[in-house]
Amino acid sequence: MERISKYQLASMIILFQIGSTPLFELGIKANQDAWLVVITSMLLGLMLLILFLAIQRREPEKNLSQLLTHFFGSFVGKLLLLLYTILFTYEAMRNVRDFGDLSLFTILPHGPISVIMLIMLTLSIYSVYKGIEVFFRFAEFIVVGVLLFYLILIFMPFISGIVYWDRILPILENGIQPVLKSSLYEVWMPFGQMVVFLMFWSNLNEKKELTKTSILAFFVSSMVILLTNIINLIVLGPELVKISTVPLLQSVQLIEVAEIFERFDALVILLFYTGIFIKATLWYLAALLGLSQLFRVDYRRFAIPVGGIIYFTTLLPTSWQSHLEIGHYVADNLHVNKIFIAIIPVILYIIMLFKQRKK
């Protein structure tokens, strides 16, 4: 089995959680209280993380694929595993499409999106062939730089004097209900998506460090998400954030210090590219591991076929707007997040407890 260290795990959690999240303003339906939505969603996400960790601690050497087939039985377990594999493939597709659309919005407005996404997917396929250890080592190598760059972006608006704290006032103007309502929607992405690490925690060398490492990394990434969310609100204001395609990019474009330090767009785009690549590849790798368990062959054998499926499905949305609408339909109408992130893990944990007591 390929093994990873606690530092590599922490690095991957941080980069995965941040991922493409700064592309969007979480909880903006709550207006100036969007930052409170992030805090509440983070706490709800922490509860889900504790559930996932409790599942993993009971069977530290099994990943999600093995847990499903072991505790739900061969038929039901394999059916659920197939559905999870489809979900992981779908999430990889969404991130690859985010990569393509972001390129069109920023540096390549007239570029062929099909070629842009193909290049990104080719890099993901290469990473998959290199294996889990190499990919997690890459995350460990770049995480410090990513966090440093985000720290610079967070502090620069204060130095350039474009921060207006009154834009997040009054707090709870419409009461707590809009915050709670938005939190129940935002918790699934990105905080609930920690469910994917049930596919990788079994590879950890130091099993005793699992809980501490995962929770600490969760808080680090959550703080980055919270701070970038607040920066958008206090620089642009909630009304402008609502109509902005990429709020953080627009916030950074206003930075100007002594007419020397300005135009941080390239830095923001680089961070977005890095986060999207990490997130898309981890979803992709999780899907391959699921198929590997189903068919009992090396996961690399599925890299090209699954990569082809991801690529062709990214071409289905006709625009950025239709891409977002598909995401909302899958999340809201099909309730995919609630089922696969909350309901099935809860049932799995109950079955694990029941079987343990029976023994």
Coordinates of C-alpha atoms in Angstrom, one line a residue:
M1 CA 0.0 0.0 0.0
E2 CA 1.2 3.5 -0.8
R3 CA 1.9 5.5 2.4
I4 CA 1.7 9.2 3.2
S5 CA 3.0 11.2 6.2
K6 CA 0.9 13.4 8.5
Y7 CA 2.5 16.5 6.9
Q8 CA 1.5 15.4 3.4
L9 CA -2.0 14.7 4.6
A10 CA -2.3 18.1 6.3
S11 CA -1.0 19.8 3.2
M12 CA -3.5 18.0 0.9
I13 CA -6.4 18.8 3.2
I14 CA -5.5 22.5 3.3
L15 CA -5.1 22.8 -0.5
F16 CA -8.2 20.7 -1.2
Q17 CA -10.4 22.6 1.2
I18 CA -9.3 26.0 -0.2
G19 CA -9.4 24.6 -3.8
S20 CA -11.8 26.6 -6.0
T21 CA -13.7 28.0 -3.0
P22 CA -12.3 31.6 -3.2
L23 CA -13.8 31.7 -6.7
F24 CA -17.2 32.2 -5.0
E25 CA -18.6 34.2 -2.1
L26 CA -20.1 31.7 0.3
G27 CA -23.3 32.7 2.0
I28 CA -23.8 35.9 0.0
K29 CA -27.6 35.4 0.2
A30 CA -27.2 36.6 3.8
N31 CA -25.7 39.9 2.5
Q32 CA -23.3 41.5 4.9
D33 CA -23.6 38.5 7.2
A34 CA -22.0 36.2 4.7
W35 CA -18.9 35.9 6.9
L36 CA -21.2 34.6 9.7
V37 CA -22.5 31.9 7.3
V38 CA -18.9 30.8 6.7
I39 CA -18.3 30.4 10.5
T40 CA -21.5 28.5 11.0
S41 CA -20.9 26.3 8.0
M42 CA -17.4 25.6 9.3
L43 CA -18.7 24.4 12.6
L44 CA -21.3 22.2 10.9
G45 CA -18.6 20.9 8.7
L46 CA -16.5 20.1 11.7
M47 CA -19.3 17.9 13.0
L48 CA -19.2 16.0 9.7
L49 CA -15.4 15.8 9.9
I50 CA -15.7 14.3 13.4
L51 CA -18.1 11.7 12.0
F52 CA -15.8 10.8 9.1
L53 CA -12.9 10.5 11.5
A54 CA -14.9 8.3 13.9
I55 CA -15.6 6.0 11.0
Q56 CA -12.0 5.8 10.0
R57 CA -10.7 5.3 13.5
R58 CA -12.8 2.1 13.9
E59 CA -11.3 0.6 10.8
P60 CA -7.9 2.4 10.3
E61 CA -6.6 0.2 7.5
K62 CA -9.8 0.3 5.3
N63 CA -10.7 3.1 2.9
L64 CA -14.3 4.0 2.0
S65 CA -14.4 1.4 -0.8
Q66 CA -13.6 -1.4 1.6
L67 CA -15.8 0.0 4.4
L68 CA -18.9 0.0 2.1
T69 CA -18.4 -3.5 0.8
H70 CA -17.6 -4.9 4.3
F71 CA -20.4 -3.3 6.3
F72 CA -23.2 -3.1 3.7
G73 CA -22.6 -6.5 2.2
S74 CA -21.3 -7.3 -1.3
F75 CA -24.2 -6.3 -3.4
V76 CA -25.4 -3.1 -1.6
G77 CA -21.8 -2.1 -0.8
K78 CA -20.7 -2.4 -4.4
L79 CA -23.7 -0.5 -5.6
L80 CA -23.0 2.4 -3.1
L81 CA -19.4 2.3 -4.1
L82 CA -20.3 2.7 -7.8
L83 CA -22.5 5.7 -6.9
Y84 CA -19.7 7.2 -4.9
T85 CA -17.4 6.7 -7.8
I86 CA -19.8 8.5 -10.1
L87 CA -20.0 11.3 -7.6
F88 CA -16.2 11.6 -7.4
T89 CA -16.0 11.7 -11.2
Y90 CA -18.7 14.3 -11.4
E91 CA -16.9 16.5 -8.8
A92 CA -13.7 16.2 -10.8
M93 CA -15.6 17.2 -13.9
R94 CA -16.9 20.3 -12.2
N95 CA -13.4 21.4 -11.2
V96 CA -12.0 20.9 -14.6
R97 CA -14.8 23.0 -16.1
D98 CA -14.1 25.7 -13.4
F99 CA -10.5 25.7 -14.6
G100 CA -11.6 26.2 -18.2
D101 CA -14.1 29.0 -17.5
L102 CA -11.7 30.8 -15.2
S103 CA -9.2 30.9 -18.0
L104 CA -11.7 32.5 -20.3
F105 CA -12.7 35.1 -17.7
T106 CA -9.1 36.1 -17.0
I107 CA -6.1 35.5 -19.2
L108 CA -7.5 33.8 -22.3
P109 CA -10.8 35.4 -23.2
H110 CA -10.7 34.1 -26.8
G111 CA -9.0 30.8 -26.1
P112 CA -10.5 27.4 -27.0
I113 CA -11.9 26.1 -23.7
S114 CA -11.7 22.5 -24.9
V115 CA -7.9 22.7 -25.3
I116 CA -7.4 24.5 -22.0
M117 CA -9.3 21.8 -20.1
L118 CA -7.5 19.1 -22.0
I119 CA -4.2 20.4 -20.9
M120 CA -5.3 20.6 -17.3
L121 CA -6.7 17.0 -17.4
T122 CA -3.5 15.7 -19.0
L123 CA -1.6 17.0 -16.0
S124 CA -4.1 15.3 -13.7
I125 CA -3.7 12.0 -15.6
Y126 CA 0.1 12.3 -15.3
S127 CA -0.2 12.9 -11.5
V128 CA -2.5 9.9 -11.1
Y129 CA 0.1 7.6 -12.9
K130 CA 2.8 8.8 -10.6
G131 CA 0.7 7.5 -7.6
I132 CA -0.8 8.7 -4.3
E133 CA 2.6 9.2 -2.6
V134 CA 4.0 11.5 -5.3
F135 CA 0.8 13.5 -5.5
F136 CA 0.6 14.0 -1.7
R137 CA 4.3 14.9 -1.7
F138 CA 3.6 17.6 -4.3
A139 CA 1.0 19.1 -2.0
E140 CA 3.5 19.2 0.8
F141 CA 6.0 20.9 -1.4
I142 CA 3.7 23.8 -2.5
V143 CA 1.4 24.3 0.6
V144 CA 3.7 26.9 2.3
G145 CA 3.9 29.0 -0.8
V146 CA 0.1 28.9 -1.3
L147 CA -0.6 29.9 2.3
L148 CA 2.1 32.7 2.1
F149 CA 0.5 34.1 -1.1
Y150 CA -3.0 34.1 0.4
L151 CA -1.6 35.8 3.5
I152 CA -0.2 38.6 1.2
L153 CA -3.5 39.0 -0.6
I154 CA -5.4 39.2 2.7
F155 CA -3.1 42.0 4.1
M156 CA -2.6 44.1 1.0
P157 CA -6.1 45.6 1.0
F158 CA -5.5 46.9 4.5
I159 CA -2.2 48.4 3.5
S160 CA -3.7 50.1 0.4
G161 CA -6.5 51.6 2.3
I162 CA -9.5 50.1 0.4
V163 CA -11.1 48.5 3.4
Y164 CA -14.4 49.7 4.8
W165 CA -15.7 47.9 7.8
D166 CA -19.1 49.5 7.7
R167 CA -19.9 47.3 4.7
I168 CA -20.4 44.4 7.1
L169 CA -22.7 46.4 9.3
P170 CA -25.2 46.1 10.8
I171 CA -24.6 42.5 12.0
L172 CA -27.6 40.2 11.9
E173 CA -29.8 43.0 10.5
N174 CA -32.4 40.4 9.4
G175 CA -31.9 38.1 12.4
I176 CA -30.2 34.7 12.7
Q177 CA -32.5 32.8 10.3
P178 CA -31.0 33.9 7.0
V179 CA -27.5 32.9 8.4
L180 CA -28.7 29.5 9.5
K181 CA -30.6 28.9 6.2
S182 CA -27.5 29.7 4.1
S183 CA -25.2 27.7 6.4
L184 CA -27.3 24.5 5.8
Y185 CA -26.7 25.1 2.1
E186 CA -23.0 26.1 2.2
V187 CA -21.8 23.4 4.6
W188 CA -21.6 20.8 1.8
M189 CA -19.1 22.7 -0.3
P190 CA -16.3 22.8 0.7
F191 CA -16.5 21.7 4.3
G192 CA -18.6 18.5 3.8
Q193 CA -16.4 17.5 0.9
M194 CA -13.9 16.2 3.4
V195 CA -15.8 12.9 2.9
V196 CA -13.3 12.2 0.0
F197 CA -10.5 11.7 2.5
L198 CA -12.2 8.5 3.7
M199 CA -10.5 7.2 0.5
F200 CA -7.0 8.2 1.6
W201 CA -6.8 8.2 5.4
S202 CA -6.0 4.5 5.5
N203 CA -2.8 5.4 3.7
L204 CA -1.5 7.5 6.6
N205 CA 1.6 6.1 8.2
E206 CA 1.0 7.6 11.7
K207 CA -2.5 6.5 12.5
K208 CA -2.4 8.1 16.0
E209 CA -2.0 11.5 14.4
L210 CA -5.0 11.2 12.1
T211 CA -7.5 13.2 14.2
K212 CA -5.2 15.9 15.3
T213 CA -3.7 16.4 11.8
S214 CA -7.0 16.5 10.0
I215 CA -8.8 18.9 12.4
L216 CA -5.8 21.3 12.5
A217 CA -5.6 21.3 8.7
F218 CA -9.3 21.8 8.5
F219 CA -9.1 24.9 10.7
V220 CA -6.2 26.4 8.7
S221 CA -8.0 26.1 5.4
S222 CA -11.3 27.3 7.0
M223 CA -9.5 30.4 8.2
V224 CA -8.2 31.2 4.8
I225 CA -11.7 30.8 3.3
L226 CA -13.2 33.0 6.1
L227 CA -10.6 35.8 5.6
T228 CA -11.0 35.9 1.9
N229 CA -14.7 36.0 2.3
I230 CA -14.4 39.0 4.7
I231 CA -12.0 40.8 2.4
N232 CA -14.5 40.6 -0.5
L233 CA -17.2 42.1 1.8
I234 CA -15.2 44.9 3.3
V235 CA -13.6 45.9 -0.1
L236 CA -16.5 45.5 -2.5
G237 CA -19.5 45.5 -0.3
P238 CA -22.3 42.8 -0.4
E239 CA -24.2 44.4 -3.3
L240 CA -21.2 44.4 -5.7
V241 CA -20.1 40.9 -4.5
K242 CA -23.5 39.5 -5.5
I243 CA -23.1 40.5 -9.1
S244 CA -19.3 39.8 -9.4
T245 CA -18.3 36.7 -11.3
V246 CA -15.0 36.2 -9.3
P247 CA -15.2 38.6 -6.3
L248 CA -11.7 38.0 -4.9
L249 CA -10.1 38.8 -8.3
Q250 CA -12.1 42.0 -8.4
S251 CA -11.1 42.9 -4.9
V252 CA -7.4 42.4 -5.6
Q253 CA -7.6 44.5 -8.8
L254 CA -8.3 47.5 -6.5
I255 CA -5.0 47.1 -4.6
E256 CA -2.5 49.8 -5.1
V257 CA 0.4 50.7 -2.7
A258 CA 2.6 53.7 -3.5
E259 CA 1.8 53.3 -7.2
I260 CA 4.3 50.4 -7.2
F261 CA 2.6 47.3 -5.8
E262 CA -0.5 46.7 -7.9
R263 CA -2.1 44.3 -10.4
F264 CA -2.0 41.2 -8.2
D265 CA -4.3 39.5 -10.7
A266 CA -1.7 37.0 -11.9
L267 CA -1.0 35.9 -8.3
V268 CA -4.7 35.3 -7.7
I269 CA -5.2 33.4 -10.9
L270 CA -2.1 31.2 -10.1
L271 CA -3.6 30.4 -6.7
F272 CA -6.9 29.5 -8.3
Y273 CA -5.2 27.3 -10.8
T274 CA -3.3 25.5 -8.1
G275 CA -6.3 24.9 -5.9
I276 CA -8.5 23.7 -8.8
F277 CA -5.8 21.4 -10.0
I278 CA -5.3 19.8 -6.6
K279 CA -9.1 19.4 -6.0
A280 CA -9.9 18.0 -9.4
T281 CA -7.0 15.5 -9.3
L282 CA -8.0 14.3 -5.8
W283 CA -11.6 13.7 -6.8
Y284 CA -10.3 12.0 -9.9
L285 CA -7.9 9.8 -7.9
A286 CA -10.7 8.9 -5.5
A287 CA -12.9 7.7 -8.4
L288 CA -10.1 5.5 -9.7
L289 CA -9.6 4.0 -6.3
G290 CA -13.3 3.2 -6.1
L291 CA -13.2 1.4 -9.5
S292 CA -10.0 -0.4 -8.4
Q293 CA -11.9 -1.9 -5.5
L294 CA -14.9 -2.8 -7.6
F295 CA -12.9 -4.6 -10.3
R296 CA -9.8 -5.7 -8.2
V297 CA -7.2 -4.2 -10.6
D298 CA -4.7 -1.4 -10.3
Y299 CA -6.4 2.0 -10.3
R300 CA -4.1 3.3 -13.0
R301 CA -5.8 1.1 -15.6
F302 CA -8.9 3.3 -15.3
A303 CA -7.0 6.6 -15.7
I304 CA -7.5 7.1 -19.4
P305 CA -11.2 5.9 -19.6
V306 CA -12.3 7.9 -16.6
G307 CA -10.3 10.9 -17.8
G308 CA -12.1 10.6 -21.2
I309 CA -15.5 10.6 -19.4
I310 CA -14.5 13.7 -17.4
Y311 CA -13.3 15.5 -20.4
F312 CA -16.3 14.9 -22.6
T313 CA -18.8 15.7 -19.8
T314 CA -17.0 19.1 -19.2
L315 CA -18.0 20.0 -22.7
L316 CA -21.7 19.5 -22.0
P317 CA -22.5 22.8 -20.3
T318 CA -22.8 25.5 -23.0
S319 CA -21.8 28.3 -20.7
W320 CA -20.6 29.2 -17.2
Q321 CA -24.2 29.9 -16.3
S322 CA -25.4 26.5 -17.4
H323 CA -22.5 25.0 -15.6
L324 CA -23.7 26.6 -12.3
E325 CA -27.3 25.7 -13.0
I326 CA -26.3 22.0 -13.4
G327 CA -24.5 22.2 -10.1
H328 CA -27.5 23.7 -8.3
Y329 CA -29.9 21.1 -9.8
V330 CA -27.7 18.2 -8.7
A331 CA -27.3 19.7 -5.2
D332 CA -30.8 21.0 -4.6
N333 CA -33.1 18.8 -6.6
L334 CA -31.3 15.5 -6.4
H335 CA -30.0 16.1 -2.8
V336 CA -26.8 14.4 -3.7
N337 CA -24.7 16.2 -1.0
K338 CA -27.1 15.3 1.8
I339 CA -27.3 11.7 0.8
F340 CA -23.6 11.0 0.2
I341 CA -22.0 13.3 2.7
A342 CA -24.4 13.0 5.6
I343 CA -27.0 10.2 5.4
I344 CA -24.8 7.3 4.1
P345 CA -21.9 8.0 6.5
V346 CA -24.3 8.2 9.4
I347 CA -25.9 4.8 8.5
L348 CA -22.4 3.3 8.0
Y349 CA -21.3 4.5 11.4
I350 CA -24.4 3.1 13.1
I351 CA -23.9 -0.3 11.4
M352 CA -20.3 -0.3 12.5
L353 CA -21.4 0.4 16.1
F354 CA -24.1 -2.3 15.9
K355 CA -21.7 -5.0 14.6
Q356 CA -19.0 -4.1 17.1
R357 CA -21.5 -4.5 20.0
K358 CA -22.8 -7.8 18.5
K359 CA -19.2 -9.1 18.5

